[in-house]
Amino acid sequence: MQKVSAETAWDNCLDIIKDNISYQKFKSWFEPIKPVSLSDNTLTIQVPSQFWYEWLEEHYYNMLRSTLAKVLGPEGKLEYSILMEKSEQFENNRAVRLPQRPMPPVQPQNINGYPEYSPEVIENPFVIPGIKKTKIDSNLNSSYVFERYIEGDCNRLARSAAMAIADNPGSNSFNPFFIYGPTGLGKTHLIQSIGNRVKQKFGDEKSVLYISSEAFTNEFVHAIRNNRASEFSMFYRNIDVLIVDDIQFFSGKEKTQEEFFHIFNALHQEGKQIVLSSDRAPKDVPDIEERLISRFSWGLSADLQMPEYETRYAILERKANDNGIEIEPEIIEFIAHNFKSNVRDLEGAIIKLLAHASLQNIDDIDLAMAKRVLKDMVKESHTQISIESIQNYVCDYFGIDTNKVREKTRKQEIVEARQIAMYLSKRFTKSSLKTIGLHFGGRDHSTVIHAISTVEERMMTSPKHKRILEELHQRIEVASL
């Protein structure tokens, strides 16, 4: 008997399939399939994606089974080779070979020559064997580990919970784990430490992915544009530990929120670990659907506070040691006392000091040199906050354009932001009521007085408004140190 090639066998299958489905469906679902090999009566075909495979299994299983029986005989088998490709994140396609699947005996046929639908016989696997073995780039920074994360009163709860999660991802009550706090306090370091610990402990057994909310949104838009939204969704649903940074940037992105909502549900139901970070607590993230806010609060939310003096001192010591130099304690004390807002500023001070010493070929850094080199940074850290800065802080908090509070719009959310910004301007600046009014679109002093009294009244009667003011007060106070 003459040996038949994979191409010939698949062409014969296509001839049969073409006569039994519409032209459009044939063009869409069968023309892109490529024959790979034919060996031991097993035909291997390559499909473009995981979703493609699942669609064929769900909608064309009977037809494929009967067709293969006609072409290869009742003992014919079908094997899929799947090309996995995730938007722009991977440079190379990855093939996932599924185990051989014998075709069951042909069932009684209908008038068109194809089997009647029999749910008890038809298999429809939605978890593909071997898919978990697909190697992905986790996007983790290898230097972000727990050992390099200085613990203090400001972060003890968050760090302890993060370590517990890394040792037992998905099988704990901290799912999702939501870390929040102002910029520069180490949120990214901590959440990536979870990913690195999981990779170290479990290896390829668990897939880990770190991604910023902005990158997630861009990938989703790209997937929609290229008609690959289903593949995008299926990829993320196969991640064991998903880490999403700066979740507040999902604000106002309705389609992205909807997609993330479904991915979140799928991962959580399967006991997979979700780790999120934001610059504010879940309930305070603006323009996020309530159903998402509710899910963000299912597990543990932990905030990061400004580092206290002892923690700042320890961070500076670590940074100096990492760079292989010794800095006198009095210099570390000077920096720790003068840079109180966040970890990033502390590191920036050390880097600037080291850079200056290197460029000037100075081996011994003394306190006088440190004061001279860092005087501009110290001066900036103690600069009086401006009305414009307060407007920016408030508008950023509420997720609105700064120019809106200067316009004449009467939208409730804009009015509230404007009144809060006026109140804080009076609290943090020495500007007169008239000057404050001028910075808000030329409003008179009576408007400012009304805004201040309204905010004060809300603080006394509404816990929500009191919390908002306290958080904004803290942020601006940090900036004015």
Tab-separated table of C-alpha atoms in Angstrom, residues 25-436:
chain	number	residue	atom	x	y	z
A	25	LYS	CA	-16.187	29.075	8.468
A	26	PHE	CA	-13.911	26.950	6.342
A	27	LYS	CA	-11.735	29.951	5.469
A	28	SER	CA	-11.655	31.126	9.081
A	29	TRP	CA	-11.020	27.907	10.975
A	30	PHE	CA	-9.541	25.287	8.629
A	31	GLU	CA	-7.472	26.989	5.949
A	32	PRO	CA	-4.890	28.313	8.467
A	33	ILE	CA	-4.247	24.795	9.801
A	34	LYS	CA	-1.041	23.160	8.559
A	35	PRO	CA	-0.279	19.437	8.369
A	36	VAL	CA	2.893	18.528	10.248
A	37	SER	CA	3.367	14.783	10.039
A	38	LEU	CA	1.681	11.434	9.509
A	39	SER	CA	3.162	8.525	11.383
A	40	ASP	CA	1.675	5.277	12.730
A	41	ASN	CA	-1.750	6.332	11.455
A	42	THR	CA	-1.513	9.519	13.559
A	43	LEU	CA	-2.005	12.821	11.752
A	44	THR	CA	-0.414	15.839	13.438
A	45	ILE	CA	-1.789	19.258	12.529
A	46	GLN	CA	-0.566	22.676	13.640
A	47	VAL	CA	-3.091	25.263	14.829
A	48	PRO	CA	-2.247	28.932	15.501
A	49	SER	CA	-3.201	29.087	19.172
A	50	GLN	CA	-4.625	27.436	22.255
A	51	PHE	CA	-7.958	29.149	21.687
A	52	TRP	CA	-8.019	27.743	18.136
A	53	TYR	CA	-7.584	24.229	19.469
A	54	GLU	CA	-10.369	24.660	21.995
A	55	TRP	CA	-12.739	26.094	19.379
A	56	LEU	CA	-12.193	23.108	17.101
A	57	GLU	CA	-12.743	20.705	19.967
A	58	GLU	CA	-15.936	22.416	21.051
A	59	HIS	CA	-17.542	23.093	17.671
A	60	TYR	CA	-16.112	20.593	15.160
A	61	TYR	CA	-15.206	17.523	17.174
A	62	ASN	CA	-17.768	15.183	15.586
A	63	MET	CA	-16.955	16.328	12.086
A	64	LEU	CA	-13.206	15.929	12.558
A	65	ARG	CA	-13.665	12.477	14.071
A	66	SER	CA	-15.821	11.227	11.225
A	67	THR	CA	-13.641	12.831	8.564
A	68	LEU	CA	-10.468	11.288	9.948
A	69	ALA	CA	-12.145	7.883	10.085
A	70	LYS	CA	-12.968	8.174	6.372
A	71	VAL	CA	-9.451	9.257	5.405
A	72	LEU	CA	-7.275	7.160	7.755
A	73	GLY	CA	-9.683	4.474	8.839
A	74	PRO	CA	-11.348	3.786	12.194
A	75	GLU	CA	-7.961	3.519	13.968
A	76	GLY	CA	-6.867	6.988	12.894
A	77	LYS	CA	-5.543	9.323	15.545
A	78	LEU	CA	-5.240	13.111	15.680
A	79	GLU	CA	-2.522	15.126	17.371
A	80	TYR	CA	-2.372	18.912	17.696
A	81	SER	CA	0.704	21.104	17.662
A	82	ILE	CA	-0.103	24.513	19.130
A	83	LEU	CA	1.798	27.702	18.488
A	84	MET	CA	1.728	29.797	21.649
A	85	GLU	CA	2.364	33.464	21.071
A	86	LYS	CA	1.584	36.244	23.575
A	87	SER	CA	1.220	39.654	21.911
A	88	GLU	CA	4.533	41.532	21.908
A	89	GLN	CA	6.047	40.102	25.059
A	90	PHE	CA	7.692	37.063	23.485
A	91	GLU	CA	10.045	37.244	20.560
A	92	ASN	CA	9.685	33.586	19.615
A	93	ASN	CA	6.658	31.396	19.067
A	94	ARG	CA	6.446	28.383	21.309
A	95	ALA	CA	5.071	25.064	20.126
A	96	VAL	CA	3.138	22.931	22.575
A	97	ARG	CA	2.711	19.310	21.476
A	98	LEU	CA	-0.394	17.582	22.803
A	99	PRO	CA	-0.422	13.870	23.554
A	100	GLN	CA	-1.756	11.553	20.900
A	101	ARG	CA	-5.507	11.372	21.021
A	102	PRO	CA	-7.111	8.249	19.547
A	103	MET	CA	-10.325	8.900	17.693
A	104	PRO	CA	-13.240	7.019	19.356
A	105	PRO	CA	-15.366	4.608	17.316
A	106	VAL	CA	-17.664	6.340	14.866
A	107	GLN	CA	-21.151	6.901	16.279
A	108	PRO	CA	-24.453	6.539	14.389
A	109	GLN	CA	-24.531	9.079	11.575
A	110	ASN	CA	-27.141	11.648	10.644
A	111	ILE	CA	-28.554	12.399	7.219
A	112	ASN	CA	-25.410	14.341	6.194
A	113	GLY	CA	-23.151	11.442	6.967
A	114	TYR	CA	-21.807	12.870	10.258
A	115	PRO	CA	-22.353	11.521	13.791
A	116	GLU	CA	-25.260	12.615	15.903
A	117	TYR	CA	-24.295	14.836	18.854
A	118	SER	CA	-23.512	12.670	21.914
A	119	PRO	CA	-22.431	14.761	24.934
A	120	GLU	CA	-21.444	11.743	26.988
A	121	VAL	CA	-18.891	10.708	24.363
A	122	ILE	CA	-17.466	14.088	23.370
A	123	GLU	CA	-14.503	15.308	25.327
A	124	ASN	CA	-13.798	19.032	25.491
A	125	PRO	CA	-10.636	19.646	27.554
A	126	PHE	CA	-10.151	23.294	28.401
A	127	VAL	CA	-6.860	22.707	30.188
A	128	ILE	CA	-4.341	21.562	27.619
A	129	PRO	CA	-1.880	18.891	28.814
A	130	GLY	CA	1.622	20.280	28.806
A	131	ILE	CA	0.600	23.955	28.622
A	132	LYS	CA	1.923	24.572	32.147
A	133	LYS	CA	5.363	23.538	30.887
A	134	THR	CA	5.482	26.484	28.502
A	135	LYS	CA	8.397	28.645	29.579
A	136	ILE	CA	7.642	32.336	29.905
A	137	ASP	CA	9.702	35.386	30.754
A	138	SER	CA	8.655	36.433	34.260
A	139	ASN	CA	9.882	40.054	33.793
A	140	LEU	CA	11.381	39.989	37.295
A	141	ASN	CA	14.383	42.005	38.432
A	142	SER	CA	16.704	39.471	40.075
A	143	SER	CA	18.007	42.069	42.546
A	144	TYR	CA	14.545	42.506	44.076
A	145	VAL	CA	14.689	39.848	46.797
A	146	PHE	CA	13.584	39.693	50.434
A	147	GLU	CA	17.167	39.576	51.659
A	148	ARG	CA	17.760	43.062	50.262
A	149	TYR	CA	14.496	44.518	51.558
A	150	ILE	CA	15.107	46.297	54.864
A	151	GLU	CA	12.387	45.557	57.409
A	152	GLY	CA	11.058	48.221	59.779
A	153	ASP	CA	7.889	49.229	61.560
A	154	CYS	CA	6.819	50.933	58.323
A	155	ASN	CA	6.647	47.681	56.324
A	156	ARG	CA	6.757	44.738	58.756
A	157	LEU	CA	3.223	43.457	58.104
A	158	ALA	CA	3.570	43.714	54.337
A	159	ARG	CA	6.978	42.009	54.267
A	160	SER	CA	5.898	39.165	56.570
A	161	ALA	CA	2.762	38.515	54.521
A	162	ALA	CA	4.741	38.646	51.276
A	163	MET	CA	7.171	36.008	52.537
A	164	ALA	CA	4.322	33.747	53.660
A	165	ILE	CA	2.707	34.063	50.220
A	166	ALA	CA	5.953	33.275	48.411
A	167	ASP	CA	6.355	30.067	50.425
A	168	ASN	CA	2.804	28.903	49.703
A	169	PRO	CA	1.384	30.818	46.701
A	170	GLY	CA	-2.351	30.472	46.149
A	171	SER	CA	-2.877	28.220	49.157
A	172	ASN	CA	-3.259	30.922	51.771
A	173	SER	CA	-5.821	33.467	52.921
A	174	PHE	CA	-3.819	36.369	51.463
A	175	ASN	CA	-5.270	36.108	47.970
A	176	PRO	CA	-5.244	38.619	46.477
A	177	PHE	CA	-2.401	40.369	48.245
A	178	PHE	CA	-2.799	44.138	47.797
A	179	ILE	CA	0.114	46.428	48.755
A	180	TYR	CA	-0.397	50.170	48.720
A	181	GLY	CA	1.407	53.357	49.678
A	182	PRO	CA	2.933	56.531	48.203
A	183	THR	CA	5.615	56.319	45.540
A	184	GLY	CA	9.166	55.440	46.479
A	185	LEU	CA	8.439	53.230	49.493
A	186	GLY	CA	9.440	49.890	47.975
A	187	LYS	CA	6.180	48.413	46.642
A	188	THR	CA	7.779	47.158	43.420
A	189	HIS	CA	10.726	45.664	45.285
A	190	LEU	CA	8.428	43.778	47.649
A	191	ILE	CA	6.020	42.346	45.089
A	192	GLN	CA	8.870	41.253	42.819
A	193	SER	CA	10.534	39.606	45.818
A	194	ILE	CA	7.484	37.335	45.982
A	195	GLY	CA	7.967	36.318	42.365
A	196	ASN	CA	11.693	35.687	42.757
A	197	ARG	CA	11.155	33.574	45.887
A	198	VAL	CA	8.495	31.483	44.103
A	199	LYS	CA	10.823	30.886	41.148
A	200	GLN	CA	13.663	29.968	43.489
A	201	LYS	CA	11.543	27.548	45.510
A	202	PHE	CA	9.325	25.972	42.835
A	203	GLY	CA	11.355	26.396	39.638
A	204	ASP	CA	9.398	25.588	36.468
A	205	GLU	CA	6.629	23.961	38.502
A	206	LYS	CA	4.910	27.355	38.873
A	207	SER	CA	4.761	30.073	36.244
A	208	VAL	CA	5.285	33.645	37.473
A	209	LEU	CA	4.602	36.893	35.633
A	210	TYR	CA	5.256	40.460	36.757
A	211	ILE	CA	3.682	43.216	34.658
A	212	SER	CA	2.779	46.855	35.110
A	213	SER	CA	-0.855	47.844	34.660
A	214	GLU	CA	0.188	50.075	31.763
A	215	ALA	CA	1.902	47.187	29.951
A	216	PHE	CA	-1.107	44.948	30.621
A	217	THR	CA	-3.411	47.567	29.069
A	218	ASN	CA	-1.153	48.025	26.040
A	219	GLU	CA	-0.996	44.280	25.443
A	220	PHE	CA	-4.768	44.001	25.715
A	221	VAL	CA	-5.283	46.815	23.189
A	222	HIS	CA	-2.790	45.132	20.872
A	223	ALA	CA	-4.638	41.812	21.236
A	224	ILE	CA	-8.001	43.405	20.395
A	225	ARG	CA	-6.528	45.187	17.396
A	226	ASN	CA	-5.189	41.880	16.072
A	227	ASN	CA	-8.293	39.816	16.897
A	228	ARG	CA	-6.415	37.882	19.560
A	229	ALA	CA	-8.278	38.859	22.707
A	230	SER	CA	-9.171	35.243	23.457
A	231	GLU	CA	-5.527	34.167	23.265
A	232	PHE	CA	-4.574	37.072	25.524
A	233	SER	CA	-7.137	35.976	28.093
A	234	MET	CA	-6.162	32.310	27.966
A	235	PHE	CA	-2.485	33.123	28.389
A	236	TYR	CA	-3.070	35.063	31.611
A	237	ARG	CA	-5.399	32.394	32.967
A	238	ASN	CA	-2.524	29.922	32.853
A	239	ILE	CA	-0.244	31.983	35.106
A	240	ASP	CA	0.255	30.558	38.619
A	241	VAL	CA	1.464	33.787	40.250
A	242	LEU	CA	0.298	36.994	38.569
A	243	ILE	CA	1.861	40.229	39.862
A	244	VAL	CA	0.396	43.510	38.591
A	245	ASP	CA	2.079	46.782	39.581
A	246	ASP	CA	0.416	50.223	39.889
A	247	ILE	CA	-3.137	48.975	39.548
A	248	GLN	CA	-4.423	52.552	39.927
A	249	PHE	CA	-3.648	53.133	36.244
A	250	PHE	CA	-6.615	50.914	35.351
A	251	SER	CA	-8.736	53.935	36.344
A	252	GLY	CA	-11.200	54.877	33.630
A	253	LYS	CA	-10.174	51.998	31.316
A	254	GLU	CA	-13.479	50.147	31.225
A	255	LYS	CA	-12.622	47.389	28.742
A	256	THR	CA	-9.315	46.644	30.454
A	257	GLN	CA	-11.081	46.459	33.809
A	258	GLU	CA	-13.660	44.061	32.407
A	259	GLU	CA	-10.975	41.781	30.978
A	260	PHE	CA	-8.954	41.877	34.193
A	261	PHE	CA	-12.117	41.113	36.172
A	262	HIS	CA	-12.632	37.851	34.264
A	263	ILE	CA	-8.943	36.910	34.481
A	264	PHE	CA	-8.978	37.658	38.215
A	265	ASN	CA	-12.031	35.432	38.748
A	266	ALA	CA	-10.527	32.558	36.765
A	267	LEU	CA	-7.218	32.683	38.620
A	268	HIS	CA	-8.809	33.028	42.045
A	269	GLN	CA	-11.213	30.153	41.474
A	270	GLU	CA	-8.317	27.900	40.479
A	271	GLY	CA	-6.348	28.811	43.599
A	272	LYS	CA	-3.671	30.786	41.787
A	273	GLN	CA	-1.934	33.675	43.517
A	274	ILE	CA	-2.689	37.307	42.624
A	275	VAL	CA	-0.446	40.128	43.871
A	276	LEU	CA	-1.344	43.775	43.259
A	277	SER	CA	0.138	47.159	44.144
A	278	SER	CA	-1.278	50.670	44.128
A	279	ASP	CA	-0.512	54.134	45.448
A	280	ARG	CA	-3.709	54.026	47.533
A	281	ALA	CA	-6.033	51.600	49.283
A	282	PRO	CA	-8.447	49.545	47.121
A	283	LYS	CA	-11.519	51.537	48.127
A	284	ASP	CA	-9.788	54.828	47.294
A	285	VAL	CA	-8.769	54.000	43.726
A	286	PRO	CA	-10.918	56.260	41.507
A	287	ASP	CA	-12.909	55.150	38.451
A	288	ILE	CA	-12.598	51.437	39.193
A	289	GLU	CA	-15.649	49.190	38.979
A	290	GLU	CA	-17.147	48.283	42.349
A	291	ARG	CA	-16.974	44.570	41.539
A	292	LEU	CA	-13.195	44.889	41.102
A	293	ILE	CA	-12.791	46.945	44.262
A	294	SER	CA	-14.716	44.236	46.113
A	295	ARG	CA	-12.399	41.522	44.815
A	296	PHE	CA	-9.280	43.514	45.616
A	297	SER	CA	-10.451	43.413	49.230
A	298	TRP	CA	-11.016	39.657	49.365
A	299	GLY	CA	-7.556	38.843	50.666
A	300	LEU	CA	-5.090	41.008	52.574
A	301	SER	CA	-4.401	44.708	52.025
A	302	ALA	CA	-1.195	46.017	53.595
A	303	ASP	CA	0.100	49.565	53.458
A	304	LEU	CA	3.682	50.815	53.400
A	305	GLN	CA	4.400	53.837	55.569
A	306	MET	CA	7.187	56.390	55.441
A	307	PRO	CA	10.355	54.744	56.799
A	308	GLU	CA	11.262	55.805	60.316
A	309	TYR	CA	14.768	57.047	61.166
A	310	GLU	CA	16.171	53.603	62.102
A	311	THR	CA	14.924	52.053	58.864
A	312	ARG	CA	16.296	54.939	56.814
A	313	TYR	CA	19.672	54.492	58.506
A	314	ALA	CA	19.708	50.736	57.750
A	315	ILE	CA	18.740	51.348	54.109
A	316	LEU	CA	21.595	53.807	53.689
A	317	GLU	CA	24.068	51.365	55.207
A	318	ARG	CA	22.908	48.627	52.847
A	319	LYS	CA	23.151	50.911	49.821
A	320	ALA	CA	26.701	51.915	50.744
A	321	ASN	CA	27.716	48.279	51.264
A	322	ASP	CA	26.200	47.317	47.921
A	323	ASN	CA	28.515	49.835	46.296
A	324	GLY	CA	31.530	48.498	48.173
A	325	ILE	CA	32.310	51.613	50.199
A	326	GLU	CA	32.305	52.676	53.805
A	327	ILE	CA	30.543	55.871	54.841
A	328	GLU	CA	31.071	57.427	58.241
A	329	PRO	CA	28.094	57.062	60.617
A	330	GLU	CA	27.783	60.841	60.952
A	331	ILE	CA	27.243	61.125	57.182
A	332	ILE	CA	24.576	58.420	57.240
A	333	GLU	CA	22.928	60.206	60.158
A	334	PHE	CA	22.944	63.488	58.225
A	335	ILE	CA	21.239	61.913	55.212
A	336	ALA	CA	18.770	59.919	57.325
A	337	HIS	CA	17.715	63.050	59.207
A	338	ASN	CA	17.286	65.176	56.093
A	339	PHE	CA	15.626	62.741	53.664
A	340	LYS	CA	12.412	61.537	55.289
A	341	SER	CA	9.939	61.104	52.481
A	342	ASN	CA	10.819	57.831	50.769
A	343	VAL	CA	13.421	55.196	50.001
A	344	ARG	CA	14.024	56.482	46.495
A	345	ASP	CA	15.245	59.851	47.769
A	346	LEU	CA	17.597	58.110	50.207
A	347	GLU	CA	19.112	56.035	47.428
A	348	GLY	CA	19.316	59.091	45.198
A	349	ALA	CA	21.320	60.937	47.862
A	350	ILE	CA	23.814	58.079	48.206
A	351	ILE	CA	24.187	57.740	44.428
A	352	LYS	CA	24.839	61.455	44.007
A	353	LEU	CA	27.410	61.420	46.785
A	354	LEU	CA	29.215	58.405	45.321
A	355	ALA	CA	29.142	59.845	41.812
A	356	HIS	CA	30.699	63.107	42.992
A	357	ALA	CA	33.431	61.291	44.903
A	358	SER	CA	34.207	59.104	41.894
A	359	LEU	CA	34.388	61.995	39.431
A	360	GLN	CA	36.598	64.009	41.789
A	361	ASN	CA	38.801	60.992	42.620
A	362	ILE	CA	38.028	61.410	46.316
A	363	ASP	CA	38.657	58.339	48.432
A	364	ASP	CA	37.407	59.617	51.797
A	365	ILE	CA	33.962	61.206	51.960
A	366	ASP	CA	33.583	63.519	54.955
A	367	LEU	CA	30.561	65.262	56.413
A	368	ALA	CA	31.518	68.662	54.999
A	369	MET	CA	31.647	67.201	51.496
A	370	ALA	CA	28.311	65.429	51.999
A	371	LYS	CA	26.625	68.655	53.092
A	372	ARG	CA	28.101	70.536	50.152
A	373	VAL	CA	27.171	67.934	47.523
A	374	LEU	CA	23.673	67.323	48.857
A	375	LYS	CA	22.729	70.868	49.819
A	376	ASP	CA	20.477	71.343	46.790
A	377	MET	CA	18.636	68.085	47.464
A	378	VAL	CA	18.242	68.965	51.140
A	379	LYS	CA	16.956	72.407	50.195
A	380	GLU	CA	14.443	70.872	47.779
A	381	SER	CA	13.202	68.459	50.408
A	382	HIS	CA	12.371	71.356	52.719
A	383	THR	CA	10.874	73.665	50.108
A	384	GLN	CA	7.478	75.199	50.910
A	385	ILE	CA	4.753	73.504	48.919
A	386	SER	CA	2.999	75.621	46.276
A	387	ILE	CA	-0.664	75.936	45.355
A	388	GLU	CA	0.107	74.402	41.963
A	389	SER	CA	1.707	71.399	43.647
A	390	ILE	CA	-1.319	70.948	45.886
A	391	GLN	CA	-3.604	71.086	42.829
A	392	ASN	CA	-1.482	68.397	41.198
A	393	TYR	CA	-1.574	66.143	44.282
A	394	VAL	CA	-5.349	66.454	44.660
A	395	CYS	CA	-6.136	65.982	40.964
A	396	ASP	CA	-3.775	63.022	40.732
A	397	TYR	CA	-5.531	61.463	43.732
A	398	PHE	CA	-8.963	61.821	42.121
A	399	GLY	CA	-7.692	60.926	38.657
A	400	ILE	CA	-8.738	64.143	36.941
A	401	ASP	CA	-6.995	66.743	34.777
A	402	THR	CA	-5.452	69.524	36.875
A	403	ASN	CA	-6.875	72.173	34.564
A	404	LYS	CA	-10.407	71.074	35.483
A	405	VAL	CA	-10.229	72.620	38.982
A	406	ARG	CA	-9.441	75.968	37.381
A	407	GLU	CA	-12.409	75.850	35.014
A	408	LYS	CA	-16.016	76.878	35.669
A	409	THR	CA	-17.462	73.381	35.476
A	410	ARG	CA	-19.968	72.382	38.182
A	411	LYS	CA	-19.520	68.625	37.928
A	412	GLN	CA	-19.705	67.200	41.413
A	413	GLU	CA	-16.367	65.376	41.319
A	414	ILE	CA	-14.568	68.486	40.029
A	415	VAL	CA	-16.213	70.749	42.614
A	416	GLU	CA	-15.191	68.393	45.426
A	417	ALA	CA	-11.584	68.215	44.226
A	418	ARG	CA	-11.471	72.015	43.859
A	419	GLN	CA	-12.785	72.602	47.387
A	420	ILE	CA	-10.318	70.144	48.892
A	421	ALA	CA	-7.438	71.745	46.988
A	422	MET	CA	-8.502	75.193	48.255
A	423	TYR	CA	-8.692	73.907	51.832
A	424	LEU	CA	-5.216	72.335	51.610
A	425	SER	CA	-3.797	75.449	49.945
A	426	LYS	CA	-4.879	77.460	52.946
A	427	ARG	CA	-3.436	74.815	55.272
A	428	PHE	CA	-0.020	74.441	53.631
A	429	THR	CA	0.718	77.862	52.135
A	430	LYS	CA	0.892	81.399	53.432
A	431	SER	CA	-1.176	82.644	50.500
A	432	SER	CA	-4.150	84.931	51.099
A	433	LEU	CA	-7.695	83.871	50.293
A	434	LYS	CA	-7.628	86.188	47.301
A	435	THR	CA	-4.407	84.622	45.977
A	436	ILE	CA	-5.791	81.124	46.414
